[in-house]
PDB file of C-alpha atoms in Angstrom:
ATOM      1  CA  ASN A   1      15.043   0.591  13.654  1.00 73.00           C
ATOM      2  CA  ALA A   2      13.680   3.645  11.867  1.00 80.00           C
ATOM      3  CA  GLY A   3      11.866   1.404   9.374  1.00 93.00           C
ATOM      4  CA  VAL A   4      11.148   3.072   6.019  1.00 96.00           C
ATOM      5  CA  THR A   5      11.866   6.785   5.862  1.00 97.00           C
ATOM      6  CA  GLN A   6      10.940   9.230   3.117  1.00 97.00           C
ATOM      7  CA  THR A   7      12.001  12.801   2.482  1.00 97.00           C
ATOM      8  CA  PRO A   8      10.672  15.345   1.936  1.00 97.00           C
ATOM      9  CA  LYS A   9       7.194  15.098   3.494  1.00 95.00           C
ATOM     10  CA  PHE A  10       5.828  17.885   1.296  1.00 96.00           C
ATOM     11  CA  GLN A  11       7.082  19.428  -1.944  1.00 96.00           C
ATOM     12  CA  VAL A  12       5.781  21.966  -4.425  1.00 97.00           C
ATOM     13  CA  LEU A  13       7.341  22.035  -7.879  1.00 97.00           C
ATOM     14  CA  LYS A  14       6.800  24.092 -10.974  1.00 97.00           C
ATOM     15  CA  THR A  15       6.115  22.336 -14.264  1.00 97.00           C
ATOM     16  CA  GLY A  16       9.376  21.257 -15.851  1.00 97.00           C
ATOM     17  CA  GLN A  17      11.427  21.144 -12.662  1.00 97.00           C
ATOM     18  CA  SER A  18      13.176  17.964 -11.631  1.00 96.00           C
ATOM     19  CA  MET A  19      13.638  16.512  -8.188  1.00 96.00           C
ATOM     20  CA  THR A  20      14.422  13.329  -6.286  1.00 97.00           C
ATOM     21  CA  LEU A  21      12.223  11.752  -3.638  1.00 98.00           C
ATOM     22  CA  GLN A  22      14.356   9.912  -1.135  1.00 98.00           C
ATOM     23  CA  CYS A  23      13.533   6.544   0.403  1.00 98.00           C
ATOM     24  CA  ALA A  24      15.645   4.545   2.826  1.00 97.00           C
ATOM     25  CA  GLN A  25      15.113   1.444   4.943  1.00 96.00           C
ATOM     26  CA  ASP A  26      17.274  -0.010   7.679  1.00 95.00           C
ATOM     27  CA  MET A  27      15.738  -3.485   7.845  1.00 92.00           C
ATOM     28  CA  ASN A  28      17.963  -5.065   5.185  1.00 90.00           C
ATOM     29  CA  HIS A  29      14.920  -5.790   3.029  1.00 91.00           C
ATOM     30  CA  GLU A  30      15.710  -6.944  -0.468  1.00 89.00           C
ATOM     31  CA  TYR A  31      12.525  -5.666  -2.118  1.00 92.00           C
ATOM     32  CA  MET A  32      11.590  -2.011  -2.456  1.00 94.00           C
ATOM     33  CA  SER A  33       8.806  -0.293  -4.377  1.00 95.00           C
ATOM     34  CA  TRP A  34       7.433   3.127  -5.203  1.00 97.00           C
ATOM     35  CA  TYR A  35       3.691   3.735  -5.381  1.00 96.00           C
ATOM     36  CA  ARG A  36       1.554   6.758  -6.076  1.00 97.00           C
ATOM     37  CA  GLN A  37      -1.845   7.305  -4.524  1.00 95.00           C
ATOM     38  CA  ASP A  38      -4.492   9.350  -6.300  1.00 93.00           C
ATOM     39  CA  PRO A  39      -8.107   9.929  -5.222  1.00 84.00           C
ATOM     40  CA  GLY A  40     -10.473   7.263  -6.516  1.00 80.00           C
ATOM     41  CA  MET A  41      -7.684   5.152  -8.017  1.00 83.00           C
ATOM     42  CA  GLY A  42      -5.977   3.356  -5.192  1.00 86.00           C
ATOM     43  CA  LEU A  43      -2.249   2.877  -5.005  1.00 93.00           C
ATOM     44  CA  ARG A  44      -0.393   2.178  -8.241  1.00 94.00           C
ATOM     45  CA  LEU A  45       3.083   0.762  -8.677  1.00 94.00           C
ATOM     46  CA  ILE A  46       5.616   3.066 -10.356  1.00 96.00           C
ATOM     47  CA  HIS A  47       8.896   1.137 -10.119  1.00 96.00           C
ATOM     48  CA  TYR A  48      10.246  -1.657  -7.995  1.00 94.00           C
ATOM     49  CA  SER A  49      13.517  -3.350  -7.138  1.00 94.00           C
ATOM     50  CA  VAL A  50      14.274  -6.921  -6.113  1.00 90.00           C
ATOM     51  CA  GLY A  51      17.770  -6.113  -4.918  1.00 90.00           C
ATOM     52  CA  ALA A  52      20.708  -3.743  -5.270  1.00 93.00           C
ATOM     53  CA  GLY A  53      21.406  -3.062  -8.932  1.00 94.00           C
ATOM     54  CA  ILE A  54      18.083  -4.509 -10.141  1.00 94.00           C
ATOM     55  CA  THR A  55      15.043  -2.378 -10.958  1.00 96.00           C
ATOM     56  CA  ASP A  56      11.977  -2.797 -13.120  1.00 94.00           C
ATOM     57  CA  GLN A  57       8.947  -0.838 -14.244  1.00 95.00           C
ATOM     58  CA  GLY A  58       5.566  -1.044 -12.639  1.00 93.00           C
ATOM     59  CA  GLU A  59       2.161   0.035 -13.837  1.00 91.00           C
ATOM     60  CA  VAL A  60       2.813   3.800 -14.264  1.00 95.00           C
ATOM     61  CA  PRO A  61       6.560   4.339 -14.862  1.00 96.00           C
ATOM     62  CA  ASN A  62       6.490   7.185 -17.406  1.00 96.00           C
ATOM     63  CA  GLY A  63       8.193  10.352 -16.184  1.00 96.00           C
ATOM     64  CA  TYR A  64      10.046   8.614 -13.358  1.00 97.00           C
ATOM     65  CA  ASN A  65      13.471   7.028 -12.978  1.00 97.00           C
ATOM     66  CA  VAL A  66      14.885   4.893 -10.199  1.00 97.00           C
ATOM     67  CA  SER A  67      18.179   3.342  -9.246  1.00 96.00           C
ATOM     68  CA  ARG A  68      19.223   0.983  -6.451  1.00 97.00           C
ATOM     69  CA  SER A  69      22.918   1.256  -5.749  1.00 96.00           C
ATOM     70  CA  THR A  70      22.603  -0.006  -2.161  1.00 96.00           C
ATOM     71  CA  THR A  71      20.176  -2.268  -0.315  1.00 95.00           C
ATOM     72  CA  GLU A  72      19.128   0.642   1.910  1.00 96.00           C
ATOM     73  CA  ASP A  73      18.281   3.390  -0.591  1.00 97.00           C
ATOM     74  CA  PHE A  74      15.788   3.592  -3.444  1.00 98.00           C
ATOM     75  CA  PRO A  75      15.414   7.174  -4.750  1.00 98.00           C
ATOM     76  CA  LEU A  76      12.693   8.169  -7.213  1.00 98.00           C
ATOM     77  CA  ARG A  77      13.558  10.860  -9.747  1.00 98.00           C
ATOM     78  CA  LEU A  78      11.051  13.065 -11.500  1.00 96.00           C
ATOM     79  CA  LEU A  79      12.734  14.116 -14.714  1.00 91.00           C
ATOM     80  CA  SER A  80      10.489  17.004 -15.764  1.00 96.00           C
ATOM     81  CA  ALA A  81       7.562  17.491 -13.408  1.00 96.00           C
ATOM     82  CA  ALA A  82       4.042  17.738 -14.827  1.00 97.00           C
ATOM     83  CA  PRO A  83       0.752  18.606 -13.090  1.00 96.00           C
ATOM     84  CA  SER A  84      -0.361  14.992 -13.685  1.00 96.00           C
ATOM     85  CA  GLN A  85       2.354  13.938 -11.236  1.00 97.00           C
ATOM     86  CA  THR A  86       0.622  15.722  -8.381  1.00 97.00           C
ATOM     87  CA  SER A  87       0.037  12.865  -5.964  1.00 96.00           C
ATOM     88  CA  VAL A  88       1.060  11.256  -2.703  1.00 96.00           C
ATOM     89  CA  TYR A  89       4.065   8.990  -3.131  1.00 97.00           C
ATOM     90  CA  PHE A  90       4.746   5.997  -0.917  1.00 97.00           C
ATOM     91  CA  CYS A  91       7.882   3.948  -0.729  1.00 97.00           C
ATOM     92  CA  ALA A  92       7.634   0.405   0.634  1.00 95.00           C
ATOM     93  CA  SER A  93      10.034  -2.361   1.458  1.00 94.00           C
ATOM     94  CA  SER A  94       9.320  -6.028   1.899  1.00 90.00           C
ATOM     95  CA  TYR A  95      10.916  -9.342   2.641  1.00 83.00           C
ATOM     96  CA  SER A  96       9.965 -12.922   2.140  1.00 75.00           C
ATOM     97  CA  ARG A  97       8.820 -14.723   5.259  1.00 66.00           C
ATOM     98  CA  GLY A  98      10.349 -18.149   5.360  1.00 64.00           C
ATOM     99  CA  ALA A  99      10.488 -20.204   2.189  1.00 58.00           C
ATOM    100  CA  GLY A 100       7.102 -19.146   0.823  1.00 58.00           C
ATOM    101  CA  PRO A 101       6.289 -16.513  -1.799  1.00 57.00           C
ATOM    102  CA  SER A 102       4.540 -14.102   0.601  1.00 64.00           C
ATOM    103  CA  TYR A 103       6.100 -10.724   1.302  1.00 78.00           C
ATOM    104  CA  GLU A 104       5.377  -8.658   4.406  1.00 81.00           C
ATOM    105  CA  GLN A 105       5.080  -4.980   3.436  1.00 87.00           C
ATOM    106  CA  TYR A 106       6.407  -1.933   5.274  1.00 92.00           C
ATOM    107  CA  PHE A 107       5.437   1.537   4.077  1.00 95.00           C
ATOM    108  CA  GLY A 108       7.099   4.894   4.497  1.00 96.00           C
ATOM    109  CA  PRO A 109       5.087   7.918   5.704  1.00 95.00           C
ATOM    110  CA  GLY A 110       4.595   9.316   2.208  1.00 96.00           C
ATOM    111  CA  THR A 111       5.566  12.448   0.284  1.00 96.00           C
ATOM    112  CA  ARG A 112       2.823  14.827  -0.813  1.00 95.00           C
ATOM    113  CA  LEU A 113       3.872  16.403  -4.128  1.00 97.00           C
ATOM    114  CA  THR A 114       2.125  19.273  -5.872  1.00 97.00           C
ATOM    115  CA  VAL A 115       3.144  20.341  -9.359  1.00 97.00           C
ATOM    116  CA  THR A 116       1.854  23.735 -10.476  1.00 96.00           C
TER     117      THR A 116
ATOM    118  CA  LYS B   1     -12.864  -4.008 -14.333  1.00 62.00           C
ATOM    119  CA  ASN B   2     -10.251  -3.674 -11.597  1.00 79.00           C
ATOM    120  CA  GLU B   3      -8.352  -6.779 -10.583  1.00 90.00           C
ATOM    121  CA  VAL B   4      -9.202  -6.013  -6.934  1.00 94.00           C
ATOM    122  CA  GLU B   5     -12.670  -4.841  -5.955  1.00 95.00           C
ATOM    123  CA  GLN B   6     -13.632  -3.745  -2.463  1.00 96.00           C
ATOM    124  CA  SER B   7     -17.043  -3.167  -0.961  1.00 96.00           C
ATOM    125  CA  PRO B   8     -18.429  -1.052   0.399  1.00 97.00           C
ATOM    126  CA  GLN B   9     -16.550   2.097  -0.650  1.00 95.00           C
ATOM    127  CA  ASN B  10     -17.802   3.956   2.405  1.00 96.00           C
ATOM    128  CA  LEU B  11     -19.094   2.586   5.682  1.00 97.00           C
ATOM    129  CA  THR B  12     -20.440   4.393   8.734  1.00 98.00           C
ATOM    130  CA  ALA B  13     -21.040   2.489  11.943  1.00 97.00           C
ATOM    131  CA  GLN B  14     -21.919   3.121  15.546  1.00 98.00           C
ATOM    132  CA  GLU B  15     -19.411   2.280  18.239  1.00 98.00           C
ATOM    133  CA  GLY B  16     -19.695  -1.365  19.229  1.00 97.00           C
ATOM    134  CA  GLU B  17     -21.027  -2.619  15.905  1.00 98.00           C
ATOM    135  CA  PHE B  18     -19.589  -5.603  14.044  1.00 98.00           C
ATOM    136  CA  ILE B  19     -18.090  -4.487  10.740  1.00 98.00           C
ATOM    137  CA  THR B  20     -17.324  -6.439   7.571  1.00 98.00           C
ATOM    138  CA  ILE B  21     -15.353  -5.196   4.569  1.00 98.00           C
ATOM    139  CA  ASN B  22     -15.193  -7.393   1.496  1.00 98.00           C
ATOM    140  CA  CYS B  23     -12.527  -7.876  -1.169  1.00 98.00           C
ATOM    141  CA  SER B  24     -12.821  -9.814  -4.409  1.00 97.00           C
ATOM    142  CA  TYR B  25      -9.985 -10.380  -6.844  1.00 96.00           C
ATOM    143  CA  SER B  26      -9.743 -11.808 -10.330  1.00 94.00           C
ATOM    144  CA  VAL B  27      -6.145 -12.997 -10.594  1.00 87.00           C
ATOM    145  CA  GLY B  28      -4.148 -15.854  -9.131  1.00 87.00           C
ATOM    146  CA  ILE B  29      -2.304 -14.715  -6.046  1.00 88.00           C
ATOM    147  CA  SER B  30       0.461 -15.792  -3.720  1.00 85.00           C
ATOM    148  CA  ALA B  31      -0.910 -13.699  -0.837  1.00 90.00           C
ATOM    149  CA  LEU B  32      -3.568 -11.149   0.078  1.00 94.00           C
ATOM    150  CA  HIS B  33      -2.872  -8.156   2.302  1.00 94.00           C
ATOM    151  CA  TRP B  34      -5.124  -5.979   4.414  1.00 97.00           C
ATOM    152  CA  LEU B  35      -3.719  -2.519   5.088  1.00 97.00           C
ATOM    153  CA  GLN B  36      -4.905   0.375   7.217  1.00 97.00           C
ATOM    154  CA  GLN B  37      -4.417   4.045   6.328  1.00 95.00           C
ATOM    155  CA  HIS B  38      -5.161   6.586   9.033  1.00 90.00           C
ATOM    156  CA  PRO B  39      -6.186  10.199   8.372  1.00 81.00           C
ATOM    157  CA  GLY B  40      -2.561  11.230   8.825  1.00 76.00           C
ATOM    158  CA  GLY B  41      -1.781   9.194   5.708  1.00 78.00           C
ATOM    159  CA  GLY B  42       0.535   6.467   6.995  1.00 90.00           C
ATOM    160  CA  ILE B  43      -0.116   2.909   5.807  1.00 94.00           C
ATOM    161  CA  VAL B  44       0.366  -0.101   8.049  1.00 93.00           C
ATOM    162  CA  SER B  45       0.022  -3.763   7.254  1.00 93.00           C
ATOM    163  CA  LEU B  46      -2.700  -5.508   9.264  1.00 95.00           C
ATOM    164  CA  PHE B  47      -2.668  -8.990   7.775  1.00 93.00           C
ATOM    165  CA  MET B  48      -0.984 -11.046   5.123  1.00 91.00           C
ATOM    166  CA  LEU B  49      -2.715 -14.323   4.365  1.00 90.00           C
ATOM    167  CA  SER B  50      -2.748 -16.988   1.710  1.00 88.00           C
ATOM    168  CA  SER B  51      -5.330 -19.323   3.246  1.00 90.00           C
ATOM    169  CA  GLY B  52      -7.788 -19.654   6.096  1.00 93.00           C
ATOM    170  CA  LYS B  53      -8.177 -17.078   8.792  1.00 96.00           C
ATOM    171  CA  LYS B  54      -6.063 -14.803  10.966  1.00 95.00           C
ATOM    172  CA  LYS B  55      -6.978 -12.884  14.105  1.00 96.00           C
ATOM    173  CA  HIS B  56      -5.286  -9.976  15.804  1.00 95.00           C
ATOM    174  CA  GLY B  57      -7.126  -8.418  18.703  1.00 96.00           C
ATOM    175  CA  ARG B  58     -10.557  -7.303  17.458  1.00 97.00           C
ATOM    176  CA  LEU B  59      -9.604  -7.772  13.799  1.00 98.00           C
ATOM    177  CA  ILE B  60     -10.210 -10.971  11.857  1.00 98.00           C
ATOM    178  CA  ALA B  61      -9.267 -11.637   8.245  1.00 98.00           C
ATOM    179  CA  THR B  62     -10.485 -14.565   6.196  1.00 98.00           C
ATOM    180  CA  ILE B  63      -9.761 -15.719   2.680  1.00 97.00           C
ATOM    181  CA  ASN B  64     -11.433 -18.201   0.344  1.00 96.00           C
ATOM    182  CA  ILE B  65      -8.963 -19.005  -2.407  1.00 93.00           C
ATOM    183  CA  GLN B  66     -11.470 -20.968  -4.519  1.00 94.00           C
ATOM    184  CA  GLU B  67     -13.944 -18.078  -4.541  1.00 95.00           C
ATOM    185  CA  LYS B  68     -11.193 -15.421  -4.794  1.00 96.00           C
ATOM    186  CA  HIS B  69     -12.705 -13.530  -1.882  1.00 97.00           C
ATOM    187  CA  SER B  70     -11.520 -12.138   1.435  1.00 98.00           C
ATOM    188  CA  SER B  71     -13.235 -10.383   4.308  1.00 98.00           C
ATOM    189  CA  LEU B  72     -11.959  -8.139   7.081  1.00 98.00           C
ATOM    190  CA  HIS B  73     -14.062  -8.120  10.229  1.00 98.00           C
ATOM    191  CA  ILE B  74     -13.846  -5.692  13.127  1.00 98.00           C
ATOM    192  CA  THR B  75     -15.603  -6.734  16.308  1.00 97.00           C
ATOM    193  CA  ALA B  76     -16.779  -4.201  18.912  1.00 97.00           C
ATOM    194  CA  SER B  77     -15.814  -1.290  16.676  1.00 97.00           C
ATOM    195  CA  HIS B  78     -14.405   1.888  18.202  1.00 97.00           C
ATOM    196  CA  PRO B  79     -13.967   5.433  16.874  1.00 96.00           C
ATOM    197  CA  ARG B  80     -10.204   4.847  16.719  1.00 95.00           C
ATOM    198  CA  ASP B  81     -10.891   2.195  14.054  1.00 96.00           C
ATOM    199  CA  SER B  82     -11.924   5.026  11.698  1.00 96.00           C
ATOM    200  CA  ALA B  83      -9.541   4.783   8.757  1.00 96.00           C
ATOM    201  CA  VAL B  84      -9.281   3.641   5.168  1.00 96.00           C
ATOM    202  CA  TYR B  85      -8.905  -0.126   4.858  1.00 98.00           C
ATOM    203  CA  ILE B  86      -7.145  -1.324   1.728  1.00 97.00           C
ATOM    204  CA  CYS B  87      -7.091  -4.802   0.235  1.00 97.00           C
ATOM    205  CA  ALA B  88      -4.074  -5.688  -1.902  1.00 95.00           C
ATOM    206  CA  VAL B  89      -2.992  -8.873  -3.660  1.00 93.00           C
ATOM    207  CA  SER B  90       0.382 -10.236  -4.706  1.00 88.00           C
ATOM    208  CA  PRO B  91      -0.049 -11.898  -8.107  1.00 80.00           C
ATOM    209  CA  SER B  92       3.627 -12.811  -7.865  1.00 75.00           C
ATOM    210  CA  GLY B  93       6.635 -11.840  -5.835  1.00 72.00           C
ATOM    211  CA  SER B  94       6.585  -8.645  -3.820  1.00 75.00           C
ATOM    212  CA  ARG B  95       4.510  -6.546  -6.246  1.00 82.00           C
ATOM    213  CA  LEU B  96       1.065  -5.520  -5.015  1.00 89.00           C
ATOM    214  CA  THR B  97      -2.168  -4.678  -6.819  1.00 91.00           C
ATOM    215  CA  PHE B  98      -4.502  -2.588  -4.681  1.00 93.00           C
ATOM    216  CA  GLY B  99      -8.204  -2.067  -4.263  1.00 94.00           C
ATOM    217  CA  GLU B 100      -9.484   1.487  -3.988  1.00 93.00           C
ATOM    218  CA  GLY B 101     -10.029   1.214  -0.261  1.00 95.00           C
ATOM    219  CA  THR B 102     -12.989   1.389   2.104  1.00 97.00           C
ATOM    220  CA  GLN B 103     -13.465   4.534   4.171  1.00 96.00           C
ATOM    221  CA  LEU B 104     -14.710   3.470   7.605  1.00 97.00           C
ATOM    222  CA  THR B 105     -16.136   5.968  10.067  1.00 97.00           C
ATOM    223  CA  VAL B 106     -17.120   4.775  13.540  1.00 97.00           C
ATOM    224  CA  ASN B 107     -19.231   7.234  15.490  1.00 97.00           C
ATOM    225  CA  PRO B 108     -19.287   7.306  19.296  1.00 96.00           C
TER     226      PRO B 108
END
C-alpha cells in the first residue's frame, strides 16, 4: 500500500491564483481530513469527510473547498490564493478500530505552499 | 487558552536520558494521540489511547482520564529520537485537536 499520498510536495502561487492540492489513500479509509500547520499554532483542521459524498467544515475553512466523490480521493481547492494561506498542508485518513470511537490516523507527507 | 496544552515547548537532553513530555487537555475525549514529526516534515502516529498505558519499544504513553492528562516517556533516549512530538485529542469521531508540539533534541 502507498498509504496517503499528496501532490505536489511544493508549490508557489501568486495572490489570486487558484489551485488544487491532491490527496489520495489506498487503505479504504472512510474518514479523511485536511490540516494546515503554521509556526507556533499547531495543526488546524480545514475540512473533513466521513465518507464519499459527505464533507464538513473544520476550524479554518474560509478560502478552501473540498469534495469527496470517491473513497480514495479528497482534493483541497484554493479558490483565490492569499499570502495568509502560506502554510504546510497535511492530508490524513483514519478508520475506526473495532467497535469503539477511536480512530487511528495516517498522514500524508505534506505540501508546502507559498503564496506571494 | 488552548484545548490542548503541551509542556515543555522545547527540550534538550543528553543521549541516554529519560525524557517526559506532558499533555493536558480541557475537553471530553474519545481518544488521545501522540504523533511524531521528523525534520523532514512527515507525521507518524506513535500511540492512540483512551485509558491506561501503552508501550512500544523505548516509548511509553500514559493517560489519566480523570485528571485530563497524558505523558509520553522515552527511555534511554537517542539522537534519532530528535523530532517534534505532538499531542492530539479526539473530542468526537475522527476529528483531532492538536497541541503546539514539543521540540526534542537529543545530543550525543
